[in-house]
Amino acid sequence: MKILNLLPIINATFWTEDMSEYLSKYLQQDTVLDTWCLDFGPGSIEGEFDEALAASSVVLKCIAAEKAGYDAIFVNCFAEPGVRAAREIVSIPVFGGFEPVVHYALGVGDKIGIVTVLPEVVPMISGMITRTGLSHRFTRLRYVSVPVLDLGDDKKVLVNALVSESEKAIVDDGADTIVLGCTGMNDLRENVERALLDMGYKVPVMEAGQAAVVMLETFVRMGLYHSRATYMKPRDKIRTWWGGEEKKNI
Amino acid sequence: MKILNLLPIINATFWTEDMSEYLSKYLQQDTVLDTWCLDFGPGSIEGEFDEALAASSVVLKCIAAEKAGYDAIFVNCFAEPGVRAAREIVSIPVFGGFEPVVHYALGVGDKIGIVTVLPEVVPMISGMITRTGLSHRFTRLRYVSVPVLDLGDDKKVLVNALVSESEKAIVDDGADTIVLGCTGMNDLRENVERALLDMGYKVPVMEAGQAAVVMLETFVRMGLYHSRATYMKPRDKIRTWWGGEEKKNI
Amino acid sequence: MKILNLLPIINATFWTEDMSEYLSKYLQQDTVLDTWCLDFGPGSIEGEFDEALAASSVVLKCIAAEKAGYDAIFVNCFAEPGVRAAREIVSIPVFGGFEPVVHYALGVGDKIGIVTVLPEVVPMISGMITRTGLSHRFTRLRYVSVPVLDLGDDKKVLVNALVSESEKAIVDDGADTIVLGCTGMNDLRENVERALLDMGYKVPVMEAGQAAVVMLETFVRMGLYHSRATYMKPRDKIRTWWGGEEKKNI
Amino acid sequence: MKILNLLPIINATFWTEDMSEYLSKYLQQDTVLDTWCLDFGPGSIEGEFDEALAASSVVLKCIAAEKAGYDAIFVNCFAEPGVRAAREIVSIPVFGGFEPVVHYALGVGDKIGIVTVLPEVVPMISGMITRTGLSHRFTRLRYVSVPVLDLGDDKKVLVNALVSESEKAIVDDGADTIVLGCTGMNDLRENVERALLDMGYKVPVMEAGQAAVVMLETFVRMGLYHSRATYMKPRDKIRTWWGGEEKKNI
Amino acid sequence: MKILNLLPIINATFWTEDMSEYLSKYLQQDTVLDTWCLDFGPGSIEGEFDEALAASSVVLKCIAAEKAGYDAIFVNCFAEPGVRAAREIVSIPVFGGFEPVVHYALGVGDKIGIVTVLPEVVPMISGMITRTGLSHRFTRLRYVSVPVLDLGDDKKVLVNALVSESEKAIVDDGADTIVLGCTGMNDLRENVERALLDMGYKVPVMEAGQAAVVMLETFVRMGLYHSRATYMKPRDKIRTWWGGEEKKNI
Amino acid sequence: MKILNLLPIINATFWTEDMSEYLSKYLQQDTVLDTWCLDFGPGSIEGEFDEALAASSVVLKCIAAEKAGYDAIFVNCFAEPGVRAAREIVSIPVFGGFEPVVHYALGVGDKIGIVTVLPEVVPMISGMITRTGLSHRFTRLRYVSVPVLDLGDDKKVLVNALVSESEKAIVDDGADTIVLGCTGMNDLRENVERALLDMGYKVPVMEAGQAAVVMLETFVRMGLYHSRATYMKPRDKIRTWWGGEEKKNI
């Protein structure tokens, strides 16, 4: 099985070998994970402007990925740019970072507390929660005020901030499950969970990237697919895109 | 006051002088309405794939429009591609076709029945309703099964279909207000309303385009603006886009 | 166009020339605004008891206003006494202070924070929010503990209290839009907005009175009307009211 | 214990000895039930216009009833005109026809199907359901198209219509409990229930009037009272009302 | 009328004569209240594990009670183990401690604040609230951290804790009605209410046990029954239970 | 990895080798699936009475299974008897038939249509949906009127009935995903899906049993566990159960 890890950003250098290894941790032996990034788009996704810039590029990459023989696509971002759009045009499973971790978290407890990066992504994530119709299962959104591209700067400070916001989510908001609300902080999951445990909170801390690729693997294995009653195949008509020198039909 | 009528599609020929006149009908004397369309994107918007293709182009046009001195922007599509994204990057009011007509309709009655074009836009519009948190004010979505670019083909047949679906919305679903769910069928509003009246239903039929430009005019007149607590200014960072021959920073 | 500003209270002296000027600020040149008050009823509306006392008088004044040739009626109170009742019996647009400002605010941001006068109006406003089915768009109600008729006593103290409660609404409750929840504090809007801006919150502060008369003007201009599928014409039957010396049929 | 049966209408003749007997059927031996009606107001309540006309008269009668030594007041109408207002100004329990039967019905099953008189009361009752926050427990409203004052005309036809609408509520809408949505059709409860039983539906049919007086009796017996945290005592201030020849302060 | 007070626990000694007297306080002269407890099950109910252990025993006792001629059954626990199950198999009214007090409280105010015993019952009660579809009428759950069987240890400390949590429910959460969320603390209702009153809160404090038996009495008196459209009679089939020495069919 | 397939019924003969094979179809090579049933309880689960009879036996079996070294437990019933209770007392993942298939289905489409066996399980499943807070993602429940133990009688008739109800769910109710609402009809999934496809509906049909064991496998593989903030460990105290000849502490 071949899963594409599609970064909806232009920073190829952002993604390291370690990150791939981390992401593949729970995949089966024969599952291959490749990583692509965008040719055009934002350096990171920190709001709906960035998301809009990424969406069309993501969709076009998904078309390419299906042609290249991938079995499933992970759009590696909690904001899920282009994910629903891609499901209309390709026939393989496509997930972003939000849905899979949430769908697993629903089985872990009653109330999910998301801790994310910046205040400016809060309305975007809040809108995603509302759109899913699952609002009753979430507590208020919390954030650590660290931009995505600075997440690697000082891991200790970041873990402390995540733990502190997680504790507020548990004690003040009644969360019983913590979800890290940015796929860029995946490798801190265990540290945060352990710190909370040391403080007496036996509360699972869940990470979006691993959840997504395992969910995709399950979808492929079980032959699940996104419903065509909702994700209907787009009609043929003129659609143009930049193709190097000239307009190109998609 | 200068309002931009931004068509989020590439068909410049689709838009006629008559349509501009219709759209301006309720604007004040000194309000100017110009029309732009996209350089790249879909021929019409009939699903989330089309919407994703349009979003980035819309956002870039909005940046250009603000620089060109427009006071407000109407993204002329019920699906509102790129609208929330644009509000982050520009400081002038931006509305698509969904919100303004809905916000006026809330004052007209208790239950809004949307009649739109095709089954494939139903999940998209349904998602917009859910995301706004206003679901309790809508009845089920209905459609006439006519593609956007065929809307002009046989107006009589189209009006009949709209009237028939509107009647079901009123009688079966309990709608007390009808909203035409595509900005491409705006000029049929009066015909549909009159036909319903002849059948004994004194139910307002509302159209998205006129509602949007009048709402924008009101926003400019009263100095209203989209809250920066939600639509936060995007941080500076690398974002690239196609600029003719080479990558261009936005 | 003639709009009636109907005060649902008996204090004719409460309303000043300045207030009319303020209210008309965003109306078009040829829109005339007249002010009426009630013959019988409460001195101010600060609860459901006052509202019930006002309702019948409001409705009868609305009937008179339509006969007198008004094109639209603003029932000048956030609690909207008699507004839905009036829509059944007259055929011109009728708005109170709650709906129009809320419908505009829905286009400004995601979460509306109302700051009102007294604790005793909180259940009433809360009930209005619930009844509209828009609860998901509001944060908790806040108030400054100043009776309506004392609102003019010390404007500086009042502005400070409004700013302080608005800040809590923004920071603690997640409001991105502030609505002043009493039509008696309309002239403080700009002061509160400016003070919040000085504190770093670029959050619109909206006022109900101006929103209402502009909304009514728009309704008249565009020919919008309240749906008769909901606001059905009352059947003929005996209804009596006091008419000076004897019972009078309405 | 003395309970007042307050008809919020002016038709004293509408109410018969038989009706009082019916209403008292489940009261305790020493509970006295008196009936009052209004001096001014509507002949029946069939919409929000009628309700607004009744509200102030109801509230003033409630003040008089408390002074006259009544222990509890039943505002005998499903639309509950003035009920919340009255709770602010008096200190004895006040119920209309909607709440008590609904609160008992919640213990009878999962989904309440209301069958009422006319289409024009549907938005009003629908608004009451929404305002209570109990919408999830109701199926769609149904009606028999008979005006209140004609309810006594042909009982057989009326029962048939009620049974027919009740069956639709059960089979099509999933109701498991029927509530007769007008206090004027109380004496038909048993007939409707029996007819449904004969058709194979073991579904309770509940009536508002008996539910209300039994609920009031229970409130008085157990010393329950409406919370002053919500129904706050109105502040002293000028309020005028018609008192025969001149304005009178309340 | 004979009502069974069924303790869903095995501690016969827990229940005293005083408790029976307290519970019967508002019942009519000729209503008899007997008390049973379980042969097998938990010592107290403090979570869903205890509830599951009690459920089957409760249901079997309900079958026995109906055979023994009881007119109604109170399953004396806020968690209502086996209550919905019992309604399927017996034909007399069955209530636990949650529903009746809540249904009365809905008529007392707008927002119910439950104060219960332990953090571990919070998810269970929270689930009950959600399942009823009445969530909009509740504020967050609060607890005093005292196990059920220790409730009698130091009444003064317990009352203080209840008052303190009730105050938070009123001031911080906006509750206007307090419900004691465990049938084991019923005799403290008056103390808590009086203490709150002394602090200036005229907020009713309601207790589950008395509410339940009075509700049952009302159901029997009025001939109300649980709808068979929801609580359908179980089909005949093999079901076994421990009957001393051998498997026994139920 | 060892997963227990715990049938919450007493019919050991009901479960065949074929069924185990079917259930294991998507499990990994080294995952072992064993099947247990109850010593006491119902022959099948078709309502809350049956569920209550099963709950305590299920919980005790779960304790035994954890002691016997199982890594995870599938309580093989859509009604999930004792599942939440078991999560309190054991530390391994426990799922019933409802949650896992629903959590996967949420990633497949927007609206889940459940088709189940009998009308009497509808209120029970409806209650489960409400309790999860996911109601917005479900259409109305539909059923084929076949008792659980007759599901094997005539597969062709059963498939036809399932297809017919599924079509109504898709066309009339707007479902885009079908879930078979009883773990006893799992082997019909493919037939129903294929029949729908032949009729032109590209709508996934999902089955609860396979979803559950794959979800459990994922939980064990990824080290996920149910949150102890919600499923708190029960306190030590007396709890008795039948132990052959005498009372036994649990």
Coordinates of C-alpha atoms in Angstrom, one line a residue, chain C residues 37-200:
Chain C
C37 CA -44.6 57.4 22.3
L38 CA -47.3 55.5 24.1
D39 CA -50.4 56.9 25.9
F40 CA -50.3 54.1 28.5
G41 CA -47.6 51.8 29.5
P42 CA -44.3 51.6 31.4
G43 CA -41.8 54.4 31.9
S44 CA -39.0 52.2 30.5
I45 CA -38.7 48.5 29.6
E46 CA -36.6 46.5 32.1
G47 CA -38.2 43.1 32.2
E48 CA -41.1 41.0 30.8
F49 CA -43.6 42.8 33.0
D50 CA -42.8 46.1 31.4
E51 CA -42.8 44.4 28.0
A52 CA -46.3 42.9 28.6
L53 CA -47.6 46.3 29.7
A54 CA -46.3 47.9 26.5
A55 CA -47.3 45.2 23.9
S56 CA -50.9 46.0 23.3
S57 CA -50.3 49.8 23.2
V58 CA -47.5 49.2 20.7
V59 CA -49.7 47.1 18.4
L60 CA -52.5 49.7 18.4
K61 CA -50.0 52.4 17.6
C62 CA -48.7 50.3 14.7
I63 CA -52.2 50.1 13.3
A64 CA -52.5 53.8 13.6
A65 CA -49.1 54.4 12.0
E66 CA -49.9 52.3 9.0
K67 CA -53.2 54.3 8.6
A68 CA -51.2 57.5 8.9
G69 CA -49.1 56.5 5.9
Y70 CA -45.8 55.4 7.4
D71 CA -43.8 53.0 5.3
A72 CA -42.1 51.2 8.2
I73 CA -42.0 51.2 12.0
F74 CA -39.1 51.0 14.4
V75 CA -40.3 49.8 17.8
N76 CA -37.4 51.5 19.7
C77 CA -36.5 48.9 22.3
F78 CA -34.1 46.0 22.4
A79 CA -36.8 43.8 23.9
E80 CA -39.1 44.3 20.8
P81 CA -42.4 44.4 22.6
G82 CA -45.3 43.7 20.3
V83 CA -43.1 43.4 17.2
R84 CA -44.2 40.0 16.0
A85 CA -47.8 40.8 16.9
A86 CA -47.7 44.0 14.8
R87 CA -46.4 42.1 11.8
E88 CA -49.6 40.1 11.8
I89 CA -51.9 43.1 11.7
V90 CA -50.1 45.6 9.6
S91 CA -48.5 45.1 6.1
I92 CA -45.5 47.4 6.4
P93 CA -42.1 46.3 7.8
V94 CA -41.8 46.4 11.6
F95 CA -38.5 45.9 13.5
G96 CA -37.6 46.2 17.1
G97 CA -34.0 46.9 18.3
F98 CA -32.8 43.3 18.5
E99 CA -33.1 41.6 15.1
P100 CA -31.6 44.3 12.8
V101 CA -28.4 44.8 14.7
V102 CA -28.0 41.1 15.2
H103 CA -28.6 40.4 11.5
Y104 CA -25.9 42.9 10.5
A105 CA -23.6 41.7 13.3
L106 CA -23.7 38.2 11.8
G107 CA -21.8 39.5 8.8
V108 CA -19.2 41.3 11.0
G109 CA -17.9 38.3 12.9
D110 CA -18.6 34.9 14.4
K111 CA -19.6 35.5 18.0
I112 CA -21.7 38.4 19.2
G113 CA -21.3 39.6 22.8
I114 CA -24.2 41.7 24.0
V115 CA -23.6 44.2 26.8
T116 CA -26.9 45.4 28.3
V117 CA -28.2 47.5 31.2
L118 CA -29.5 45.4 34.1
P119 CA -29.5 41.8 35.4
E120 CA -33.3 41.7 35.1
V121 CA -33.3 42.0 31.4
V122 CA -30.9 39.1 30.9
P123 CA -33.5 36.3 31.0
M124 CA -35.6 38.3 28.5
I125 CA -32.8 38.9 26.1
S126 CA -31.6 35.3 26.6
G127 CA -35.1 34.1 25.7
M128 CA -35.1 36.2 22.5
I129 CA -31.7 34.7 21.5
T130 CA -33.0 31.2 22.1
R131 CA -36.2 31.8 20.3
T132 CA -34.4 33.1 17.2
G133 CA -32.4 29.8 17.0
L134 CA -29.2 31.7 16.7
S135 CA -27.8 30.9 20.1
H136 CA -24.6 29.4 18.7
R137 CA -23.6 32.9 17.5
F138 CA -23.7 34.6 20.9
T139 CA -21.5 34.6 24.0
R140 CA -22.9 35.0 27.5
L141 CA -24.9 38.2 28.2
R142 CA -23.2 40.9 30.2
Y143 CA -24.6 44.0 31.9
V144 CA -23.5 47.3 33.5
S145 CA -26.1 47.5 36.3
V146 CA -27.5 50.9 35.3
P147 CA -31.3 51.4 34.9
V148 CA -32.5 52.7 31.6
L149 CA -33.6 56.1 32.8
D150 CA -30.3 56.7 34.5
L151 CA -28.3 56.0 31.4
G152 CA -27.8 59.7 30.8
D153 CA -26.6 60.5 34.3
D154 CA -22.8 60.0 34.0
K155 CA -21.7 59.1 30.5
K156 CA -18.1 58.7 31.5
V157 CA -18.8 56.1 34.2
L158 CA -21.2 54.3 31.8
V159 CA -18.7 54.2 29.0
N160 CA -16.1 52.8 31.4
A161 CA -18.5 50.1 32.5
L162 CA -19.4 49.2 28.9
V163 CA -15.7 49.0 27.9
S164 CA -14.9 46.8 30.9
E165 CA -17.7 44.4 30.2
S166 CA -16.9 44.4 26.5
E167 CA -13.3 43.4 27.3
K168 CA -14.5 40.5 29.3
A169 CA -16.8 39.5 26.5
I170 CA -13.8 39.5 24.1
V171 CA -11.2 37.9 26.3
D172 CA -13.1 35.5 28.5
D173 CA -16.0 34.7 26.3
G174 CA -14.5 34.8 22.8
A175 CA -16.8 37.6 21.4
D176 CA -15.5 39.2 18.2
T177 CA -18.4 41.7 17.9
I178 CA -20.0 43.8 20.6
V179 CA -23.6 44.8 20.5
L180 CA -25.0 47.4 22.9
G181 CA -28.1 45.7 24.3
C182 CA -30.3 48.7 24.9
T183 CA -31.5 51.3 22.5
G184 CA -31.0 53.9 25.2
M185 CA -27.2 53.8 25.0
N186 CA -26.9 54.3 21.3
D187 CA -24.8 57.5 21.4
L188 CA -22.0 55.8 23.3
R189 CA -21.1 53.4 20.5
E190 CA -18.2 55.3 19.1
N191 CA -16.7 56.0 22.5
V192 CA -16.8 52.4 23.4
E193 CA -15.4 51.3 20.1
R194 CA -12.5 53.8 20.3
A195 CA -11.7 52.9 23.8
L196 CA -11.5 49.2 22.9
L197 CA -9.3 50.1 19.9
D198 CA -6.9 52.0 22.2
M199 CA -6.7 48.8 24.3
G200 CA -5.7 46.8 21.2

